[in-house]
Short mmCIF file of N, CA and C in Angstrom, two decimals:
data_model
loop_
_atom_site.label_atom_id
_atom_site.label_comp_id
_atom_site.label_asym_id
_atom_site.label_seq_id
_atom_site.Cartn_x
_atom_site.Cartn_y
_atom_site.Cartn_z
N UNK A 16 -6.84 73.21 9.65
CA UNK A 16 -6.87 74.09 9.25
C UNK A 16 -7.87 75.95 10.68
N UNK A 17 -8.88 75.24 10.46
CA UNK A 17 -9.59 75.18 11.97
C UNK A 17 -8.62 76.00 13.00
N UNK A 18 -7.96 74.56 13.34
CA UNK A 18 -6.82 75.20 14.38
C UNK A 18 -5.83 76.28 14.07
N UNK A 19 -5.16 76.36 13.19
CA UNK A 19 -4.59 77.53 12.49
C UNK A 19 -4.60 78.73 13.30
N UNK A 20 -6.72 78.98 12.44
CA UNK A 20 -7.78 79.82 12.65
C UNK A 20 -8.13 80.05 14.21
N UNK A 21 -8.00 79.70 14.46
CA UNK A 21 -8.28 79.57 16.51
C UNK A 21 -7.11 80.17 16.43
N UNK A 22 -6.01 79.31 16.76
CA UNK A 22 -4.79 80.48 17.21
C UNK A 22 -4.71 81.56 16.08
N UNK A 23 -4.65 81.96 16.00
CA UNK A 23 -4.84 83.78 14.74
C UNK A 23 -6.05 84.34 15.63
N UNK A 24 -6.65 83.78 16.13
CA UNK A 24 -7.68 84.79 16.03
C UNK A 24 -7.40 84.94 18.14
N UNK A 25 -6.38 83.79 18.42
CA UNK A 25 -6.22 84.11 20.15
C UNK A 25 -4.69 85.55 20.07
N UNK A 26 -4.60 85.03 19.15
CA UNK A 26 -3.58 86.29 19.28
C UNK A 26 -3.63 87.75 19.37
N UNK A 27 -2.79 88.19 20.80
CA UNK A 27 -2.60 89.85 21.03
C UNK A 27 -2.61 90.62 19.34
N UNK A 28 -3.55 91.84 19.33
CA UNK A 28 -3.05 92.21 18.04
C UNK A 28 -3.12 92.53 16.82
N UNK A 29 -3.23 90.83 16.40
CA UNK A 29 -3.57 90.06 15.13
C UNK A 29 -4.26 91.04 14.20
N UNK A 30 -5.19 92.03 14.57
CA UNK A 30 -6.33 92.90 13.71
C UNK A 30 -5.29 93.97 13.19
N UNK A 31 -4.04 93.79 13.61
CA UNK A 31 -3.17 94.59 12.88
C UNK A 31 -2.73 94.26 11.54
N UNK A 32 -3.07 92.78 11.41
CA UNK A 32 -2.45 92.02 10.78
C UNK A 32 -3.13 91.26 9.42
N UNK A 33 -3.95 91.28 9.81
CA UNK A 33 -5.46 90.57 9.41
C UNK A 33 -6.87 90.78 10.12
N UNK A 34 -7.83 91.34 9.09
CA UNK A 34 -8.96 91.45 9.71
C UNK A 34 -9.60 89.75 10.24
N UNK A 35 -9.32 90.36 11.62
CA UNK A 35 -10.25 89.07 11.80
C UNK A 35 -11.76 88.23 11.42
N UNK A 36 -12.33 88.93 10.63
CA UNK A 36 -13.36 88.74 10.17
C UNK A 36 -12.96 88.32 9.15
N UNK A 37 -12.42 88.38 8.78
CA UNK A 37 -11.60 87.40 7.57
C UNK A 37 -11.12 85.77 7.88
N UNK A 38 -11.16 85.52 9.03
CA UNK A 38 -11.08 84.68 9.87
C UNK A 38 -11.98 83.89 10.12
N UNK A 39 -12.64 84.77 10.79
CA UNK A 39 -14.60 83.70 10.90
C UNK A 39 -14.74 83.04 9.60
N UNK A 40 -14.84 84.03 8.95
CA UNK A 40 -15.28 83.71 8.00
C UNK A 40 -14.80 82.20 6.58
N UNK A 41 -13.79 82.61 7.08
CA UNK A 41 -12.88 81.25 6.16
C UNK A 41 -13.55 79.70 7.26
N UNK A 42 -13.55 80.25 8.80
CA UNK A 42 -14.74 79.29 9.50
C UNK A 42 -15.57 78.92 9.53
N UNK A 43 -16.65 79.83 9.01
CA UNK A 43 -17.83 79.51 9.00
C UNK A 43 -18.00 79.29 7.55
N UNK A 44 -17.42 79.25 6.85
CA UNK A 44 -17.30 78.67 5.07
C UNK A 44 -16.77 76.86 4.98
N UNK A 45 -16.29 77.47 6.20
CA UNK A 45 -15.17 75.44 5.67
C UNK A 45 -16.49 74.47 7.26
N UNK A 46 -16.95 74.80 7.79
CA UNK A 46 -18.20 74.40 8.50
C UNK A 46 -19.06 74.19 8.25
N UNK A 47 -19.71 74.89 7.10
CA UNK A 47 -20.77 75.49 6.72
C UNK A 47 -20.53 74.11 4.80
N UNK A 48 -19.49 74.10 4.63
CA UNK A 48 -18.64 72.71 3.77
C UNK A 48 -18.73 72.47 3.60
N UNK A 49 -18.77 71.60 5.01
CA UNK A 49 -18.77 69.82 5.92
C UNK A 49 -20.05 69.66 6.34
N UNK A 50 -20.55 70.38 6.72
CA UNK A 50 -22.42 70.71 6.58
C UNK A 50 -21.66 70.07 8.91
N UNK A 51 -21.16 71.02 9.28
CA UNK A 51 -21.07 70.84 10.33
C UNK A 51 -22.18 72.31 11.00
N UNK A 52 -22.90 72.68 10.46
CA UNK A 52 -24.13 73.64 11.39
C UNK A 52 -23.83 74.43 12.42
N UNK A 53 -23.50 73.44 13.09
CA UNK A 53 -23.59 74.69 14.91
C UNK A 53 -22.69 74.13 14.77
N UNK A 54 -20.97 74.10 14.03
CA UNK A 54 -19.79 74.58 14.76
C UNK A 54 -20.16 76.20 13.79
N UNK A 55 -20.34 75.96 12.52
CA UNK A 55 -20.44 77.69 11.47
C UNK A 55 -21.89 78.17 12.63
N UNK A 56 -21.97 77.80 13.47
CA UNK A 56 -23.55 78.98 13.78
C UNK A 56 -22.65 79.05 15.28
N UNK A 57 -22.08 78.65 15.96
CA UNK A 57 -21.11 79.61 16.68
C UNK A 57 -19.93 80.28 16.32
N UNK A 58 -19.26 79.40 14.68
CA UNK A 58 -18.42 80.96 14.90
C UNK A 58 -18.78 82.36 14.81
N UNK A 59 -20.08 81.95 13.83
CA UNK A 59 -21.41 83.12 13.50
C UNK A 59 -21.19 83.90 15.32
N UNK A 60 -21.75 83.41 15.77
CA UNK A 60 -21.92 83.70 17.37
C UNK A 60 -20.11 84.71 18.16
N UNK A 61 -19.32 83.91 17.54
CA UNK A 61 -18.29 84.99 18.37
C UNK A 61 -17.56 85.37 17.29
N UNK A 62 -18.55 85.90 16.78
CA UNK A 62 -17.95 87.43 15.52
C UNK A 62 -18.92 88.40 15.76
N UNK A 63 -20.23 87.97 16.47
CA UNK A 63 -21.43 89.51 16.90
C UNK A 63 -20.60 89.45 18.51
N UNK A 64 -20.18 88.36 19.12
CA UNK A 64 -20.51 88.20 19.88
C UNK A 64 -19.03 89.65 20.17
N UNK A 65 -17.42 89.59 18.99
CA UNK A 65 -16.80 91.47 19.14
C UNK A 65 -17.72 91.81 18.02
N UNK A 66 -18.40 92.26 18.68
CA UNK A 66 -19.28 93.20 17.15
C UNK A 66 -18.97 92.85 15.96
N UNK A 67 -18.92 92.55 15.55
CA UNK A 67 -18.05 92.43 13.95
C UNK A 67 -18.77 92.64 13.14
N UNK A 68 -19.26 93.41 12.05
CA UNK A 68 -20.06 93.27 11.06
C UNK A 68 -20.30 91.91 10.61
N UNK A 69 -21.67 91.57 10.04
CA UNK A 69 -21.35 90.21 8.88
C UNK A 69 -21.36 90.67 7.74
N UNK A 70 -22.01 91.38 7.98
CA UNK A 70 -22.25 91.37 5.65
C UNK A 70 -20.86 91.74 5.46
N UNK A 71 -20.17 92.29 5.56
CA UNK A 71 -18.54 92.04 4.85
C UNK A 71 -18.51 90.69 4.97
N UNK A 72 -18.46 90.01 5.41
CA UNK A 72 -17.67 88.60 5.49
C UNK A 72 -18.59 87.33 4.88
N UNK A 73 -19.99 87.35 5.01
CA UNK A 73 -20.73 86.46 4.63
C UNK A 73 -21.71 86.69 4.06
N UNK A 74 -21.52 85.86 3.22
CA UNK A 74 -23.25 86.36 2.56
C UNK A 74 -24.27 85.37 3.71
N UNK A 75 -25.89 86.53 3.14
CA UNK A 75 -26.70 85.90 3.83
C UNK A 75 -27.43 85.51 2.87
N UNK A 76 -27.21 84.92 2.24
CA UNK A 76 -27.85 82.74 2.60
C UNK A 76 -26.89 82.58 2.81
N UNK A 77 -25.87 82.45 3.49
CA UNK A 77 -25.53 81.53 3.75
C UNK A 77 -25.81 81.14 5.01
N UNK A 78 -25.94 82.59 5.87
CA UNK A 78 -25.64 82.68 6.98
C UNK A 78 -27.06 82.61 7.60
N UNK A 79 -28.15 82.27 6.93
CA UNK A 79 -29.61 82.16 7.12
C UNK A 79 -28.99 80.45 6.98
N UNK A 80 -28.78 80.10 5.97
CA UNK A 80 -28.97 78.17 5.91
C UNK A 80 -28.31 77.75 7.39
N UNK A 81 -27.66 77.84 7.97
CA UNK A 81 -26.51 78.05 9.37
C UNK A 81 -28.33 78.65 10.26
N UNK A 82 -28.51 79.49 10.16
CA UNK A 82 -29.44 79.80 10.76
C UNK A 82 -30.84 78.84 11.05
N UNK A 83 -31.13 77.73 10.26
CA UNK A 83 -31.74 77.42 9.50
C UNK A 83 -31.90 75.56 9.99
N UNK A 84 -30.36 75.47 9.75
CA UNK A 84 -30.22 73.93 10.22
C UNK A 84 -29.36 73.65 11.21
N UNK A 85 -29.82 74.62 12.33
CA UNK A 85 -28.91 74.35 13.68
C UNK A 85 -30.89 74.84 14.04
N UNK A 86 -31.78 75.30 13.45
CA UNK A 86 -33.10 75.36 13.85
C UNK A 86 -33.43 76.71 14.94
N UNK A 87 -32.49 77.86 14.34
CA UNK A 87 -32.96 79.01 15.10
C UNK A 87 -33.28 80.43 13.99
N UNK A 88 -33.82 80.97 14.82
CA UNK A 88 -34.96 81.75 13.75
C UNK A 88 -33.60 82.81 13.33
N UNK A 89 -33.65 83.46 12.11
CA UNK A 89 -32.39 83.74 11.74
C UNK A 89 -33.06 86.06 12.06
N UNK A 90 -31.77 85.93 12.26
CA UNK A 90 -31.64 87.71 12.88
C UNK A 90 -31.92 88.39 11.39
N UNK A 91 -32.88 89.97 12.28
CA UNK A 91 -33.61 90.76 11.24
C UNK A 91 -31.81 91.29 9.94
N UNK A 92 -32.32 91.41 8.55
CA UNK A 92 -31.11 92.06 8.31
C UNK A 92 -30.75 93.15 8.44
N UNK A 93 -31.10 93.82 9.70
CA UNK A 93 -30.33 94.74 10.08
C UNK A 93 -29.77 94.60 11.53
N UNK A 94 -30.23 94.32 11.97
CA UNK A 94 -29.68 94.18 13.32
C UNK A 94 -28.33 92.55 12.97
N UNK A 95 -28.19 91.86 11.64
CA UNK A 95 -27.40 90.88 10.89
C UNK A 95 -26.87 91.57 10.65
N UNK A 96 -26.96 92.96 9.89
CA UNK A 96 -25.37 93.34 9.41
C UNK A 96 -24.56 94.37 10.30
N UNK A 97 -25.25 94.89 10.93
CA UNK A 97 -24.74 96.05 11.63
C UNK A 97 -24.57 95.09 13.07
N UNK A 98 -24.09 93.77 14.19
CA UNK A 98 -23.87 93.19 14.90
C UNK A 98 -24.79 93.16 16.10
N UNK A 99 -25.17 93.56 17.18
CA UNK A 99 -25.86 93.67 18.58
C UNK A 99 -25.57 94.46 19.01
N UNK A 100 -24.05 95.38 19.10
CA UNK A 100 -24.02 96.21 19.48
C UNK A 100 -24.79 97.58 19.01
N UNK A 101 -24.50 97.66 17.34
CA UNK A 101 -24.57 98.44 17.11
C UNK A 101 -27.07 98.67 16.29
N UNK A 102 -27.25 98.14 17.01
CA UNK A 102 -28.99 98.93 16.93
C UNK A 102 -29.57 99.96 18.30
N UNK A 103 -28.86 99.76 19.24
CA UNK A 103 -28.67 101.27 20.16
C UNK A 103 -28.72 102.60 18.64
N UNK A 104 -26.78 101.86 18.97
CA UNK A 104 -26.98 103.34 17.95
C UNK A 104 -27.67 104.02 17.15
N UNK A 105 -27.78 102.85 15.85
CA UNK A 105 -28.31 102.56 14.91
C UNK A 105 -29.45 103.39 15.54
N UNK A 106 -30.26 103.28 16.25
CA UNK A 106 -31.65 104.50 17.06
C UNK A 106 -31.57 105.78 16.95
N UNK A 107 -29.97 106.05 17.57
CA UNK A 107 -29.80 107.15 17.13
C UNK A 107 -28.63 108.27 17.04
N UNK A 108 -29.08 107.20 15.62
CA UNK A 108 -28.32 108.42 14.98
C UNK A 108 -27.51 106.89 12.97
N UNK A 109 -26.84 107.82 12.18
CA UNK A 109 -26.70 106.55 11.13
C UNK A 109 -25.28 105.69 11.93
N UNK A 110 -25.03 105.42 11.25
CA UNK A 110 -24.34 104.26 12.26
C UNK A 110 -23.31 103.78 10.37
N UNK A 111 -21.10 104.04 10.92
CA UNK A 111 -21.05 103.74 9.81
C UNK A 111 -20.42 102.21 9.70
N UNK A 112 -19.16 102.24 8.68
CA UNK A 112 -18.67 100.84 8.44
C UNK A 112 -17.48 100.20 9.05
N UNK A 113 -17.15 101.14 10.75
CA UNK A 113 -16.58 100.99 11.61
C UNK A 113 -17.47 100.78 13.52
N UNK A 114 -18.76 100.51 12.60
CA UNK A 114 -20.39 100.24 12.98
C UNK A 114 -19.98 101.01 14.11
N UNK A 115 -19.48 102.56 14.44
CA UNK A 115 -19.98 103.64 15.21
C UNK A 115 -20.33 104.82 14.66
N UNK A 116 -21.68 105.21 15.53
CA UNK A 116 -22.35 106.39 15.15
C UNK A 116 -21.79 107.29 14.39
N UNK A 117 -22.31 108.22 13.92
CA UNK A 117 -21.96 109.10 12.98
C UNK A 117 -23.11 110.29 13.15
N UNK A 118 -22.55 111.68 13.33
CA UNK A 118 -23.02 112.90 14.31
C UNK A 118 -23.43 113.21 12.94
N UNK A 119 -24.51 113.50 12.89
CA UNK A 119 -25.71 114.70 12.20
C UNK A 119 -25.75 115.53 12.57
N UNK A 120 -24.38 116.80 13.38
CA UNK A 120 -24.38 118.37 13.10
C UNK A 120 -23.37 118.46 12.35
N UNK A 121 -23.88 119.75 11.45
CA UNK A 121 -22.64 120.13 10.50
C UNK A 121 -22.09 121.19 10.39
N UNK A 122 -20.95 121.88 10.04
CA UNK A 122 -20.60 123.08 10.58
C UNK A 122 -20.99 124.12 9.91
N UNK A 123 -21.27 125.51 8.99
CA UNK A 123 -20.86 126.24 8.45
C UNK A 123 -20.18 126.90 7.93
N UNK A 124 -19.60 127.19 7.06
CA UNK A 124 -17.93 127.99 6.54
C UNK A 124 -18.64 128.83 7.18
#
């Protein structure tokens, strides 16, 4: 199962067929269920490296459990929910579900 997921993640344009966050979530949940927390942690880190939001795919309790199991301090909830690249965007204004800054200007009719 993990090999199949890894192969899917390596496919060019896979995002058009399936959300890669779902693939990573499946892997994290599998590794955690097998108590292979190091692999679960590495999968979470790969999600973050791809600037994927964690919150839509993984339960915050699972993320915290994985971080504790590998001896890493859980990251702040806001940072965890947005991914690493969003922190600078968040300081500039709101961030939408696609991790993009939302312009605060509104045009008058």
